[in-house]
Amino acid sequence: MTAYLLAAADSAPGDPARRIVVPLDAAGLPAGRGTEVTAAQLPALVAAFQDNDPACRWVWEDTRVSYPELLRGGAEAVRCHDLGLSAQILRGAVPQAPAPLIPPRPAWISEEAPSQQDSLFDAPKTKGSTPQQLAAEYQRQLAALPQGPDGAKLRLLMSLDSAGALLAAEMNHDGLPWDRATHEALLERELGPRVPPGSRPARLADLAEQLKLLLDAPRMNPDSQPELLRALRRAGIDTASTRKWDLMEVKHPVIEPLMRYKKLQRLFTANGWGWLDAWLRDGRFHPDYVVAGVVTGRWASHGGGALQIPHDVRSAVRADPGHVLVVADASQLEPRILAAISADRELAQAARGTDLYQAIADRAFEGDRDLAKVAMLGAMYGGTTGPSAAMAPRLAATFPRATAFLEEAARTGERGGIVRTWLGRHSPAPGQAGGAATGPGGALGAPGGGGDPGPDLSDDAGFSDAEALAARRSSEAQARSFGRFTRNFVVQGSAAEWAECWMASLRTRLRRVAPRSRQVFFLHDEIMVHAHQDEAAAVQEAMTASAEEAARLLFGDIPVDFPVSIGQAQDYASAK
DNA sequence: GCTCAACGCGCC
DNA sequence: AGGGCGCGTTGAGC
C-alpha cells in the first residue's frame, strides 16, 4: 500500500495557492520530488492517484482543512492518516517519544472564516508546515509506535480516528436532510406564530402571565433563575433549585405550567426559528464534527447542537423523495464493551442475545430487569447512592471480573493515575482534564498514594484545624470524583472505539454495496444513512455486517454479541 | 461594551 | 456523594 503526502506547496506571494503530492515509502520517507498542482487541479489528480492505486492512503496535517477542498471538487479520499489526530493519540500514549514536529491541532475550525485561521492551505501568508516537516512527522509517528500488540492497537486507533475524520468531513459536506416546513409547523403548533426577536411567542407569553399570577409575582422574569427561585420560595415552595428534577417532587398548582414553560422555552431558544435561520442551508443541516473532541474519544460538535437534537424535533429530519432514512443503534453497547474488555465470562454469557439487562436480571436479580439495569449503570458510572449502590454487592458476586475491572480503574483515578481504553487512548492526568473532572488534590496537592490521607495542612501558617479538615474533605471528594471519571473513561472510551470502527467499516462497505446511499449522522452509538430506496435493504445488511466486523477487528474471536437494532422511515423520529 | 461563571437542559 | 458533552440565558465583574 502506498502513502502519499498531501501538503501546501511553497508559493511566491501573489501566486495562486498550490498543492504538492509526494509519494512516501514504507518507512514514511519521501520517494521522489512529488507533483505540484493548483488547488483547482487537485481533486482530479487525487482521483487519478486512487484509480491507479485504490488502496493508497493520504497523509495530511488536518483532514478538516485538506479534505473539504477535495469534496467540493468531487473527489473522495479512500483512506487517510491524519497527522494531527495521530499526534494527539501518541501524545498521551507514548510520553517518552520525541515531541511532535507540527503544532497541536486547534480545537475546531470555523468554516465561516477560513481566511482568519492559521490553516494549512493559507500559504503563503501563514507559517504552514512544509512537506518536509510533515513527512518527518509521519515517519516519527510510525517509529514511535511500540512493537507488539500495543503498537498494533494504537495503529488501529490512528486509522479509526482518521477514517472518522474523513466521514466527519463528508457528513459536514453533504449535510443532514432537514425539512424546514415540518420544523416550522412544529414550532407554530407548540409556540404559536413566529414573533420578532426580543418578544415571546404567544404560548410562552401566556404561560409567563399564568406563572406570575400563580406565584403572585407580577414583575418576575421566569427566564431568570434567581428571580424564579425567589418567587417560588415566597410562594411557600421549599425547593433546592429550579431544576426540573427537584420541582417534580413539589405539589403546587404552579408546577405543571412551569414545567410546560421550561420545555417550550427550551424549544424556542435552542431549536426555534433562530436555529433554522442560523444553521439550515438548502434543506441541509451541516454541523462541524470534532473527531475525538471528547477526552474519552467520543466525537463532539460545534454549531447548532448537532449531538443534542431533541426527540420532538427529529421529525424534521426527513429523507428526500426516493430515499429513506435507515437508523441503527448498538443495543446496550457499554455493558457489552465491559464484558469484552474485562474478559468476564459470565457477563459475556449474559451479553449473548439481544436483552443483556434481562439476562443480568435472570442471573442476579430474580428477573427484575429494572433493578439489573440500575445496578449495571451504577457500576459503570460510579453510583454511590440509592438502589444502584445497594445492588452493587450482588452484581459483584455474579460478575466478579467485570466489577473488579471497574474498581481498579476507579482506584487508579483516585490515586491520580492514568487509565487507558482498549486500543490505548489515555485518560488525561489529573488537573489536565477539561470540564468537571479536575482531578484529585487540585491546588492542595494530589494524594500521594492509595489511602494516603494527604498533607497535614494544620501546621502551615494561616490554616486552622477546621480549614485543614475542610481542605482534606474537599481533596478526598475530588479524588473520588476523578475515580468516577476514570471508571467511566475505560468503558465510554472503548465503546467509542467500537462505534468508530463500526462506522468506518460501514463507510467502506456502503461504497461497494450501496453507492447511492450516504452516511449523514453519527451519534455515539447510532448511525443514520440517507439511503436510496433501492438500496435500503443492502444498507441494513451492511450495518449488521459492519457491527460484526467491528467486534472482530477490536476483540478478535470472543463470545460477546453486539446486536444492532435498525429501523427505517421517512423521518428520524419514526425510524427509531 | 465585553467576557465569564453558574445554571439548567438537550443528547448519549 | 452518577460519567461525557454543547449551548442559551442571566447576571456579575471588568
Coordinates of C-alpha atoms (C1' of nucleotides) in Angstrom, one line a residue:
Chain A
M1 CA 0.0 0.0 0.0
T2 CA 1.3 3.4 -0.9
A3 CA 1.0 6.5 1.1
Y4 CA 1.0 10.0 -0.5
L5 CA 1.7 13.1 1.4
L6 CA -0.6 16.0 0.5
A7 CA 0.6 19.4 1.6
A8 CA 0.5 23.1 0.7
A9 CA 3.4 23.9 -1.5
D10 CA 5.6 26.9 -1.0
S11 CA 4.5 29.6 -3.4
A12 CA 5.6 33.1 -4.0
P13 CA 3.4 35.9 -2.6
G14 CA 0.7 36.7 -5.1
D15 CA 0.8 33.3 -6.8
P16 CA -2.3 31.2 -6.6
A17 CA -2.2 28.6 -3.8
R18 CA -0.6 25.4 -4.9
R19 CA -0.6 21.9 -3.5
I20 CA 2.0 19.2 -3.6
V21 CA 1.6 15.4 -3.6
V22 CA 4.7 13.5 -2.5
P23 CA 4.8 9.6 -2.6
L24 CA 6.1 8.1 0.6
D25 CA 7.9 4.8 1.0
A26 CA 7.1 2.2 3.6
A27 CA 9.2 4.0 6.2
G28 CA 7.3 7.2 5.6
L29 CA 10.2 8.8 3.7
P30 CA 9.7 10.9 0.6
A31 CA 10.2 8.7 -2.5
G32 CA 10.6 11.4 -5.2
R33 CA 10.1 15.0 -5.7
G34 CA 6.4 15.0 -5.9
T35 CA 3.9 16.7 -8.1
E36 CA 2.8 20.3 -7.7
V37 CA -0.6 21.5 -8.9
T38 CA -3.0 24.3 -8.4
A39 CA -5.8 23.9 -5.9
A40 CA -8.3 23.6 -8.8
Q41 CA -6.4 20.8 -10.3
L42 CA -6.0 18.8 -7.1
P43 CA -9.3 16.8 -6.9
A44 CA -8.7 15.4 -10.4
L45 CA -5.1 14.5 -9.5
V46 CA -6.2 12.8 -6.3
A47 CA -8.9 10.8 -8.2
A48 CA -6.3 9.7 -10.7
F49 CA -3.9 8.5 -8.0
Q50 CA -6.6 6.5 -6.4
D51 CA -7.7 4.9 -9.7
N52 CA -4.1 3.8 -10.1
D53 CA -3.7 2.6 -6.5
P54 CA -7.1 2.0 -4.9
A55 CA -5.5 1.1 -1.5
C56 CA -3.5 4.2 -1.2
R57 CA -3.5 6.4 1.9
W58 CA -3.4 10.2 2.0
V59 CA -1.2 11.7 4.7
W60 CA -2.0 15.2 5.7
E61 CA -1.9 17.5 8.6
D62 CA -5.6 18.1 9.3
T63 CA -8.4 16.4 7.5
R64 CA -10.7 19.4 8.4
V65 CA -8.5 21.6 6.3
S66 CA -7.4 19.4 3.4
Y67 CA -10.4 17.3 2.7
P68 CA -13.3 19.8 2.2
E69 CA -11.5 21.2 -0.8
L70 CA -11.4 17.7 -2.4
L71 CA -15.0 17.1 -1.6
R72 CA -16.0 20.4 -3.2
G73 CA -14.0 19.3 -6.3
G74 CA -15.9 16.0 -6.4
A75 CA -13.1 13.8 -5.1
E76 CA -13.3 11.4 -2.2
A77 CA -10.4 10.0 -0.3
V78 CA -10.4 6.3 0.3
R79 CA -8.3 6.4 3.4
C80 CA -6.0 8.8 5.2
H81 CA -3.6 9.3 8.0
D82 CA -4.5 12.5 9.9
L83 CA -1.2 13.7 11.5
G84 CA -2.9 15.9 14.0
L85 CA -5.3 13.3 15.4
S86 CA -2.5 10.7 15.4
A87 CA -0.2 13.1 17.3
Q88 CA -2.9 13.6 19.8
I89 CA -3.2 9.9 20.4
L90 CA 0.6 9.4 20.7
R91 CA 1.0 12.4 23.0
G92 CA -0.9 10.6 25.7
A93 CA 0.2 7.1 24.9
V94 CA 3.9 7.3 24.3
P95 CA 5.2 10.0 26.6
Q96 CA 8.8 9.1 26.1
A97 CA 8.6 9.8 22.3
P98 CA 10.1 12.9 20.9
A99 CA 7.8 16.0 20.7
P100 CA 5.7 16.3 17.6
L101 CA 7.1 18.4 14.7
I102 CA 3.8 20.0 14.0
P103 CA 1.8 22.3 16.2
P104 CA -1.1 20.8 18.1
R105 CA -4.4 21.0 16.2
P106 CA -6.9 23.7 17.1
A107 CA -10.0 22.5 18.9
W108 CA -12.1 23.3 15.9
I109 CA -12.0 25.1 12.7
S110 CA -14.5 27.7 11.6
E111 CA -15.8 27.2 8.1
E112 CA -17.2 30.7 8.0
A113 CA -13.9 32.5 8.4
P114 CA -11.2 30.2 7.0
S115 CA -9.0 33.1 6.0
Q116 CA -8.6 34.0 9.6
Q117 CA -7.3 30.6 10.5
D118 CA -3.7 29.5 10.6
S119 CA -4.7 26.7 8.4
L120 CA -2.5 24.5 6.2
F121 CA -3.7 25.9 2.9
D122 CA -3.4 29.6 3.8
A123 CA 0.1 29.6 2.4
P124 CA 2.0 31.6 1.8
K125 CA 0.9 34.2 4.4
T126 CA 0.8 31.8 7.3
K127 CA 3.5 29.6 8.7
G128 CA 2.1 26.3 7.4
S129 CA 4.1 23.2 7.8
T130 CA 6.4 22.3 4.9
P131 CA 6.1 18.9 3.1
Q132 CA 9.5 18.0 4.6
Q133 CA 8.2 18.7 8.1
L134 CA 5.1 16.7 7.5
A135 CA 6.9 13.7 6.1
A136 CA 9.3 13.8 9.1
E137 CA 6.3 13.9 11.4
Y138 CA 4.7 10.9 9.7
Q139 CA 7.9 9.0 10.0
R140 CA 8.2 10.0 13.7
Q141 CA 4.7 8.7 14.4
L142 CA 5.3 5.3 12.7
A143 CA 8.6 5.0 14.6
A144 CA 7.1 6.0 18.0
L145 CA 4.6 3.0 17.9
P146 CA 5.8 0.3 20.3
Q147 CA 6.5 -3.1 18.9
G148 CA 3.9 -5.8 19.6
P149 CA 0.1 -5.8 20.2
D150 CA 0.1 -2.4 22.0
G151 CA 1.6 -0.8 19.0
A152 CA -0.8 -2.6 16.6
K153 CA -3.8 -1.3 18.7
L154 CA -2.5 2.3 18.6
R155 CA -2.0 2.0 14.9
L156 CA -5.6 0.8 14.5
L157 CA -6.8 3.7 16.7
M158 CA -5.0 6.2 14.4
S159 CA -6.7 4.6 11.4
L160 CA -10.1 4.7 13.1
D161 CA -9.8 8.4 14.1
S162 CA -8.5 9.2 10.6
A163 CA -11.4 7.3 9.0
G164 CA -13.7 9.2 11.3
A165 CA -12.2 12.4 10.2
L166 CA -13.0 11.6 6.6
L167 CA -16.5 10.7 7.4
A168 CA -17.0 13.8 9.6
A169 CA -15.9 16.0 6.6
E170 CA -18.2 14.1 4.3
M171 CA -21.2 14.4 6.6
N172 CA -20.5 18.1 7.0
H173 CA -20.3 18.5 3.3
D174 CA -23.5 16.5 2.5
G175 CA -25.4 17.7 5.5
L176 CA -28.4 16.1 7.3
P177 CA -31.6 16.4 5.2
W178 CA -33.9 18.7 7.1
D179 CA -37.4 19.8 6.2
R180 CA -37.9 23.4 7.2
A181 CA -41.7 23.2 6.7
T182 CA -42.1 20.3 9.1
H183 CA -39.9 22.1 11.7
E184 CA -41.8 25.4 11.3
A185 CA -45.2 23.6 11.6
L186 CA -44.0 22.0 14.8
L187 CA -42.9 25.4 16.2
E188 CA -46.1 27.1 15.2
R189 CA -48.1 24.2 16.8
E190 CA -46.2 24.4 20.1
L191 CA -45.3 28.1 20.4
G192 CA -47.7 30.0 18.1
P193 CA -46.8 32.1 15.1
R194 CA -43.3 33.5 14.8
V195 CA -42.7 36.8 16.5
P196 CA -40.0 39.5 16.1
P197 CA -36.8 39.0 18.0
G198 CA -37.0 40.1 21.6
S199 CA -40.6 39.1 22.2
R200 CA -42.1 35.9 23.4
P201 CA -44.3 33.7 21.1
A202 CA -48.0 33.6 22.2
R203 CA -47.8 30.3 24.1
L204 CA -44.8 31.4 26.1
A205 CA -46.2 34.8 26.8
D206 CA -49.5 33.2 28.1
L207 CA -47.6 30.8 30.3
A208 CA -45.4 33.6 31.7
E209 CA -48.5 35.6 32.7
Q210 CA -50.0 32.5 34.3
L211 CA -46.8 31.9 36.3
K212 CA -46.8 35.4 37.6
L213 CA -50.4 35.2 38.7
L214 CA -49.9 31.8 40.4
L215 CA -46.8 33.0 42.2
D216 CA -48.2 36.4 42.9
A217 CA -45.1 37.9 41.4
P218 CA -46.1 40.4 38.7
R219 CA -42.6 41.6 37.9
M220 CA -40.9 38.2 37.9
N221 CA -39.0 37.1 34.8
P222 CA -39.3 33.3 34.6
D223 CA -36.2 33.1 32.4
S224 CA -34.1 34.4 35.4
Q225 CA -33.2 31.5 37.6
P226 CA -32.6 33.7 40.7
E227 CA -35.9 35.6 40.3
L228 CA -37.8 32.4 39.7
L229 CA -36.3 30.7 42.8
R230 CA -37.1 33.8 45.0
A231 CA -40.7 33.8 43.7
L232 CA -41.1 30.1 44.3
R233 CA -39.7 30.5 47.9
R234 CA -42.0 33.4 48.6
A235 CA -44.9 31.3 47.4
G236 CA -44.0 28.8 50.1
I237 CA -42.4 26.2 47.8
D238 CA -39.5 24.7 49.6
T239 CA -37.1 23.6 46.7
A240 CA -33.4 23.4 46.5
S241 CA -33.3 24.7 42.9
T242 CA -35.4 25.4 39.9
R243 CA -34.3 22.2 38.3
K244 CA -37.0 20.1 36.6
W245 CA -35.8 17.1 38.7
D246 CA -36.3 19.0 42.0
L247 CA -39.6 20.6 41.0
M248 CA -41.2 17.2 40.1
E249 CA -41.3 16.4 43.8
V250 CA -43.3 19.6 44.6
K251 CA -47.1 19.7 44.8
H252 CA -48.3 23.1 43.8
P253 CA -50.6 24.5 41.0
V254 CA -47.6 26.4 39.5
I255 CA -45.5 23.3 38.9
E256 CA -47.4 22.0 35.8
P257 CA -47.4 25.3 33.9
L258 CA -43.9 26.0 34.9
M259 CA -42.7 22.7 33.5
R260 CA -44.5 23.4 30.3
Y261 CA -43.0 26.8 30.2
K262 CA -39.5 25.4 30.6
K263 CA -40.0 22.9 27.9
L264 CA -41.3 25.3 25.4
Q265 CA -38.7 27.9 26.3
R266 CA -36.1 25.4 25.6
L267 CA -37.6 24.6 22.2
F268 CA -37.8 28.2 21.4
T269 CA -34.3 29.2 22.3
A270 CA -32.4 26.1 21.3
N271 CA -34.2 24.9 18.2
G272 CA -36.6 27.7 17.3
W273 CA -36.8 29.9 14.2
G274 CA -33.4 31.4 15.1
W275 CA -31.9 28.0 14.9
L276 CA -33.4 27.4 11.4
D277 CA -32.0 30.8 10.2
A278 CA -28.6 30.1 11.6
W279 CA -28.0 26.5 10.7
L280 CA -30.1 25.4 7.7
R281 CA -28.7 25.8 4.2
D282 CA -30.6 24.4 1.2
G283 CA -32.6 21.9 3.3
R284 CA -29.5 20.5 5.0
F285 CA -28.0 20.9 8.5
H286 CA -24.2 21.0 8.2
P287 CA -22.7 20.5 11.7
D288 CA -19.0 20.6 12.4
Y289 CA -18.0 17.4 13.9
V290 CA -14.9 17.2 16.1
V291 CA -13.4 13.7 16.0
A292 CA -12.1 12.7 19.4
G293 CA -13.3 16.1 20.6
V294 CA -14.2 14.5 23.9
V295 CA -11.4 13.2 26.1
T296 CA -12.8 9.7 26.0
G297 CA -12.5 9.7 22.2
R298 CA -16.2 10.4 21.6
W299 CA -17.0 12.9 18.9
A300 CA -18.0 16.4 19.8
S301 CA -19.6 19.0 17.5
H302 CA -19.7 22.8 17.1
G303 CA -22.7 24.7 15.9
G304 CA -26.3 24.0 16.2
G305 CA -26.1 21.4 19.0
A306 CA -25.9 18.6 16.4
L307 CA -25.5 15.9 19.0
Q308 CA -28.4 17.1 21.2
I309 CA -31.3 17.3 18.7
P310 CA -34.4 16.9 20.9
H311 CA -36.6 13.9 20.1
D312 CA -39.5 16.2 19.3
V313 CA -37.6 18.0 16.6
R314 CA -36.3 14.8 15.0
S315 CA -39.5 14.6 12.9
A316 CA -38.0 17.5 10.8
V317 CA -35.1 15.2 9.7
R318 CA -36.7 13.9 6.5
A319 CA -35.4 11.8 3.6
D320 CA -35.5 13.2 0.1
P321 CA -38.1 11.7 -2.3
G322 CA -37.0 8.3 -3.4
H323 CA -34.9 7.9 -0.3
V324 CA -35.4 6.6 3.2
L325 CA -33.6 7.1 6.5
V326 CA -32.1 4.0 7.9
V327 CA -31.1 4.4 11.6
A328 CA -29.2 1.8 13.5
D329 CA -28.0 1.9 17.1
A330 CA -25.9 -0.5 19.0
S331 CA -28.0 -2.1 21.8
Q332 CA -26.7 -1.8 25.3
L333 CA -23.2 -1.1 24.0
E334 CA -21.4 -0.1 27.1
P335 CA -22.1 -3.2 29.3
R336 CA -21.2 -5.4 26.3
I337 CA -18.0 -3.5 25.9
L338 CA -17.3 -4.0 29.5
A339 CA -17.8 -7.8 29.1
A340 CA -15.2 -7.7 26.3
I341 CA -12.5 -5.5 27.8
S342 CA -12.7 -7.2 31.2
A343 CA -12.9 -10.7 29.8
D344 CA -15.8 -11.5 32.2
R345 CA -17.1 -14.9 31.0
E346 CA -20.3 -14.6 33.0
L347 CA -21.1 -11.1 31.6
A348 CA -20.1 -12.3 28.2
Q349 CA -22.7 -15.1 28.5
A350 CA -25.3 -12.6 29.5
A351 CA -24.3 -10.5 26.5
R352 CA -25.2 -13.3 24.1
G353 CA -28.6 -12.4 22.8
T354 CA -30.5 -9.2 22.5
D355 CA -31.6 -8.3 26.0
L356 CA -28.5 -8.0 28.1
Y357 CA -30.2 -6.4 31.1
Q358 CA -32.8 -9.2 31.3
A359 CA -30.0 -11.7 31.2
I360 CA -28.3 -10.0 34.1
A361 CA -31.6 -9.9 35.9
D362 CA -32.1 -13.6 35.5
R363 CA -28.6 -14.3 36.9
A364 CA -28.5 -11.9 39.8
F365 CA -31.8 -10.1 40.4
E366 CA -34.6 -12.7 40.3
G367 CA -35.6 -11.5 36.9
D368 CA -36.0 -7.8 37.9
R369 CA -34.8 -6.1 34.8
D370 CA -35.1 -2.5 36.0
L371 CA -33.0 -3.3 39.1
A372 CA -30.4 -5.1 36.9
K373 CA -30.1 -2.1 34.6
V374 CA -29.8 0.4 37.5
A375 CA -27.1 -1.8 39.1
M376 CA -25.1 -2.1 35.9
L377 CA -25.3 1.6 35.0
G378 CA -24.4 2.5 38.6
A379 CA -21.3 0.2 38.4
M380 CA -20.1 1.9 35.2
Y381 CA -20.8 5.5 36.3
G382 CA -19.7 5.1 39.9
G383 CA -23.1 5.5 41.6
T384 CA -22.7 5.5 45.3
T385 CA -26.2 6.0 46.5
G386 CA -29.7 4.6 46.1
P387 CA -30.6 1.3 44.6
S388 CA -27.6 1.1 42.4
A389 CA -25.3 1.2 45.4
A390 CA -27.4 -1.2 47.3
M391 CA -27.3 -3.7 44.4
A392 CA -23.6 -3.4 43.9
P393 CA -22.6 -6.4 46.0
R394 CA -25.0 -8.8 44.1
L395 CA -23.6 -7.5 40.9
A396 CA -20.0 -8.0 42.1
A397 CA -20.8 -11.6 43.3
T398 CA -22.2 -12.5 39.9
F399 CA -19.7 -10.7 37.7
P400 CA -16.5 -10.5 39.7
R401 CA -14.1 -9.8 36.8
A402 CA -16.1 -7.0 35.3
T403 CA -16.7 -5.3 38.7
A404 CA -13.0 -5.7 39.7
F405 CA -12.0 -4.2 36.3
L406 CA -14.1 -1.1 37.1
E407 CA -12.9 -0.9 40.7
E408 CA -9.3 -1.0 39.5
A409 CA -10.0 1.9 37.1
A410 CA -11.6 3.9 39.8
R411 CA -8.8 3.3 42.3
T412 CA -6.3 4.3 39.7
G413 CA -8.1 7.6 39.2
E414 CA -8.4 8.2 43.0
R415 CA -4.6 7.8 43.2
G416 CA -4.2 10.4 40.5
G417 CA -3.2 7.8 37.9
I418 CA -4.0 7.3 34.2
V419 CA -6.1 4.7 32.6
R420 CA -6.5 3.6 29.0
T421 CA -9.1 2.4 26.7
W422 CA -9.0 -1.0 24.9
L423 CA -7.0 0.5 22.0
G424 CA -4.8 2.6 24.2
R425 CA -6.2 6.1 24.3
H426 CA -5.1 7.5 27.6
S427 CA -7.1 9.5 30.2
P428 CA -5.8 12.9 30.9
A429 CA -3.7 13.5 34.0
P430 CA -5.5 15.0 37.0
G431 CA -5.8 18.7 36.5
Q432 CA -5.4 18.3 32.7
A433 CA -8.9 17.2 32.1
G434 CA -11.3 19.9 31.0
G435 CA -14.7 20.4 32.4
A436 CA -15.7 18.8 35.7
A437 CA -13.0 16.2 36.0
T438 CA -10.3 18.3 37.6
G439 CA -8.5 15.5 39.3
P440 CA -7.8 14.7 42.9
G441 CA -6.0 17.2 45.1
G442 CA -6.1 20.2 42.9
A443 CA -4.2 23.2 44.3
L444 CA -3.8 21.4 47.6
G445 CA -1.8 18.6 46.1
A446 CA -2.8 15.2 44.9
P447 CA -2.8 12.4 47.4
G448 CA 0.5 10.6 47.1
G449 CA -0.8 7.1 47.0
G450 CA -3.8 4.9 47.8
G451 CA -5.0 5.6 51.3
D452 CA -2.7 8.5 51.8
P453 CA -4.7 11.0 53.9
G454 CA -2.8 13.9 52.3
P455 CA -0.6 16.5 53.8
D456 CA -1.5 17.8 57.3
L457 CA -2.1 21.4 56.5
S458 CA -2.8 22.4 60.1
D459 CA 1.0 23.0 60.5
D460 CA 1.0 25.6 57.8
A461 CA 0.8 29.2 58.9
G462 CA -2.7 30.6 58.5
F463 CA -4.6 27.3 58.4
S464 CA -6.9 26.5 61.3
D465 CA -7.8 22.9 62.1
A466 CA -11.2 23.4 60.7
E467 CA -9.8 24.8 57.5
A468 CA -7.4 21.8 57.2
L469 CA -10.2 19.4 57.7
A470 CA -12.3 21.1 55.1
A471 CA -9.4 21.1 52.7
R472 CA -8.8 17.4 53.2
R473 CA -12.5 16.6 52.8
S474 CA -12.5 18.6 49.5
S475 CA -9.4 16.9 48.4
E476 CA -10.8 13.5 49.1
A477 CA -14.1 14.4 47.3
Q478 CA -12.1 15.5 44.3
A479 CA -10.2 12.2 44.3
R480 CA -13.4 10.2 44.4
S481 CA -14.7 12.4 41.5
F482 CA -11.7 11.7 39.4
G483 CA -12.1 8.0 40.3
R484 CA -15.6 8.1 38.8
F485 CA -14.2 9.8 35.8
T486 CA -11.5 7.1 35.1
R487 CA -14.0 4.3 35.9
N488 CA -16.3 5.6 33.2
F489 CA -13.5 6.6 30.9
V490 CA -12.4 3.0 30.2
V491 CA -15.9 1.9 29.2
Q492 CA -17.1 5.0 27.4
G493 CA -13.8 5.4 25.5
S494 CA -13.7 1.7 24.5
A495 CA -17.3 1.9 23.4
A496 CA -16.4 5.0 21.3
E497 CA -13.7 2.9 19.6
W498 CA -16.1 0.1 18.8
A499 CA -18.6 2.6 17.4
E500 CA -16.0 4.4 15.3
C501 CA -14.8 1.1 13.9
W502 CA -18.4 0.2 13.1
M503 CA -18.9 3.5 11.4
A504 CA -15.6 3.2 9.4
S505 CA -16.4 -0.3 8.3
L506 CA -19.8 0.8 7.1
R507 CA -18.3 3.6 5.2
T508 CA -16.1 1.2 3.2
R509 CA -18.9 -1.3 2.8
L510 CA -21.5 1.2 1.5
R511 CA -19.2 2.3 -1.3
R512 CA -19.4 -1.2 -2.5
V513 CA -22.9 -2.3 -1.9
A514 CA -24.9 0.9 -1.7
P515 CA -23.0 3.6 -3.7
R516 CA -26.1 6.0 -3.9
S517 CA -26.6 5.9 -0.1
R518 CA -24.8 8.3 2.3
Q519 CA -24.0 8.3 6.0
V520 CA -25.4 11.5 7.2
F521 CA -25.3 11.3 11.1
F522 CA -23.3 9.7 13.8
L523 CA -24.3 9.9 17.5
H524 CA -22.0 8.0 19.8
D525 CA -23.7 4.6 19.2
E526 CA -26.0 5.4 16.4
I527 CA -25.6 5.7 12.7
M528 CA -28.0 7.2 10.2
V529 CA -27.9 6.6 6.4
H530 CA -29.8 8.6 3.8
A531 CA -30.5 5.6 1.6
H532 CA -31.6 5.4 -1.9
Q533 CA -34.8 3.4 -1.7
D534 CA -33.5 0.6 -3.9
E535 CA -30.5 0.2 -1.6
A536 CA -32.2 0.3 1.8
A537 CA -32.1 -3.5 2.3
A538 CA -28.4 -3.6 1.3
V539 CA -27.8 -0.8 3.8
Q540 CA -29.4 -2.7 6.6
E541 CA -27.3 -5.8 5.8
A542 CA -24.2 -3.7 5.7
M543 CA -24.9 -2.2 9.1
T544 CA -25.2 -5.6 10.7
A545 CA -22.2 -7.0 8.9
S546 CA -20.1 -3.9 9.9
A547 CA -21.0 -4.4 13.5
E548 CA -19.7 -7.9 13.4
E549 CA -16.6 -6.7 11.7
A550 CA -16.0 -4.1 14.3
A551 CA -16.2 -6.6 17.1
R552 CA -13.8 -9.0 15.3
L553 CA -11.3 -6.2 14.5
L554 CA -11.2 -4.9 18.0
F555 CA -11.6 -8.1 20.1
G556 CA -10.9 -11.0 17.8
D557 CA -13.0 -14.1 18.3
I558 CA -14.7 -13.5 21.6
P559 CA -18.1 -14.7 22.7
V560 CA -19.8 -11.3 23.1
D561 CA -22.6 -10.2 20.8
F562 CA -23.0 -6.7 19.6
P563 CA -26.5 -6.6 18.2
V564 CA -27.7 -3.5 16.4
S565 CA -31.3 -2.5 16.1
I566 CA -32.3 -1.0 12.8
G567 CA -35.3 1.0 11.7
Q568 CA -36.2 2.8 8.6
A569 CA -38.7 5.6 7.8
Q570 CA -39.1 8.8 6.0
D571 CA -38.2 10.8 9.2
Y572 CA -35.8 10.4 12.0
A573 CA -38.4 10.4 14.8
S574 CA -40.3 7.5 13.2
A575 CA -37.2 5.5 12.3
K576 CA -36.2 4.8 15.9
Chain B
dG1 C1' -19.3 47.3 25.9
dC2 C1' -17.3 42.8 26.8
dT3 C1' -16.2 38.2 29.0
dC4 C1' -17.1 34.6 32.1
dA5 C1' -19.3 31.5 35.5
dA6 C1' -23.4 29.5 37.1
dC7 C1' -27.5 27.3 36.0
dG8 C1' -30.4 24.4 33.5
dC9 C1' -31.5 21.2 29.9
dG10 C1' -30.9 18.7 25.5
dC11 C1' -28.4 14.3 23.9
dC12 C1' -25.6 9.6 24.6
Chain C
dA1 C1' -21.9 11.6 47.4
dG2 C1' -23.6 9.1 38.7
dG3 C1' -19.7 9.6 33.6
dG4 C1' -19.2 12.6 29.0
dC5 C1' -20.6 16.8 26.2
dG6 C1' -22.9 21.9 23.7
dC7 C1' -25.4 25.8 24.2
dG8 C1' -28.7 29.6 25.6
dT9 C1' -29.8 32.7 29.3
dT10 C1' -28.8 35.6 33.1
dG11 C1' -26.1 38.4 35.9
dA12 C1' -21.7 39.7 37.9
dG13 C1' -17.4 41.8 37.1
dC14 C1' -14.1 44.3 34.2

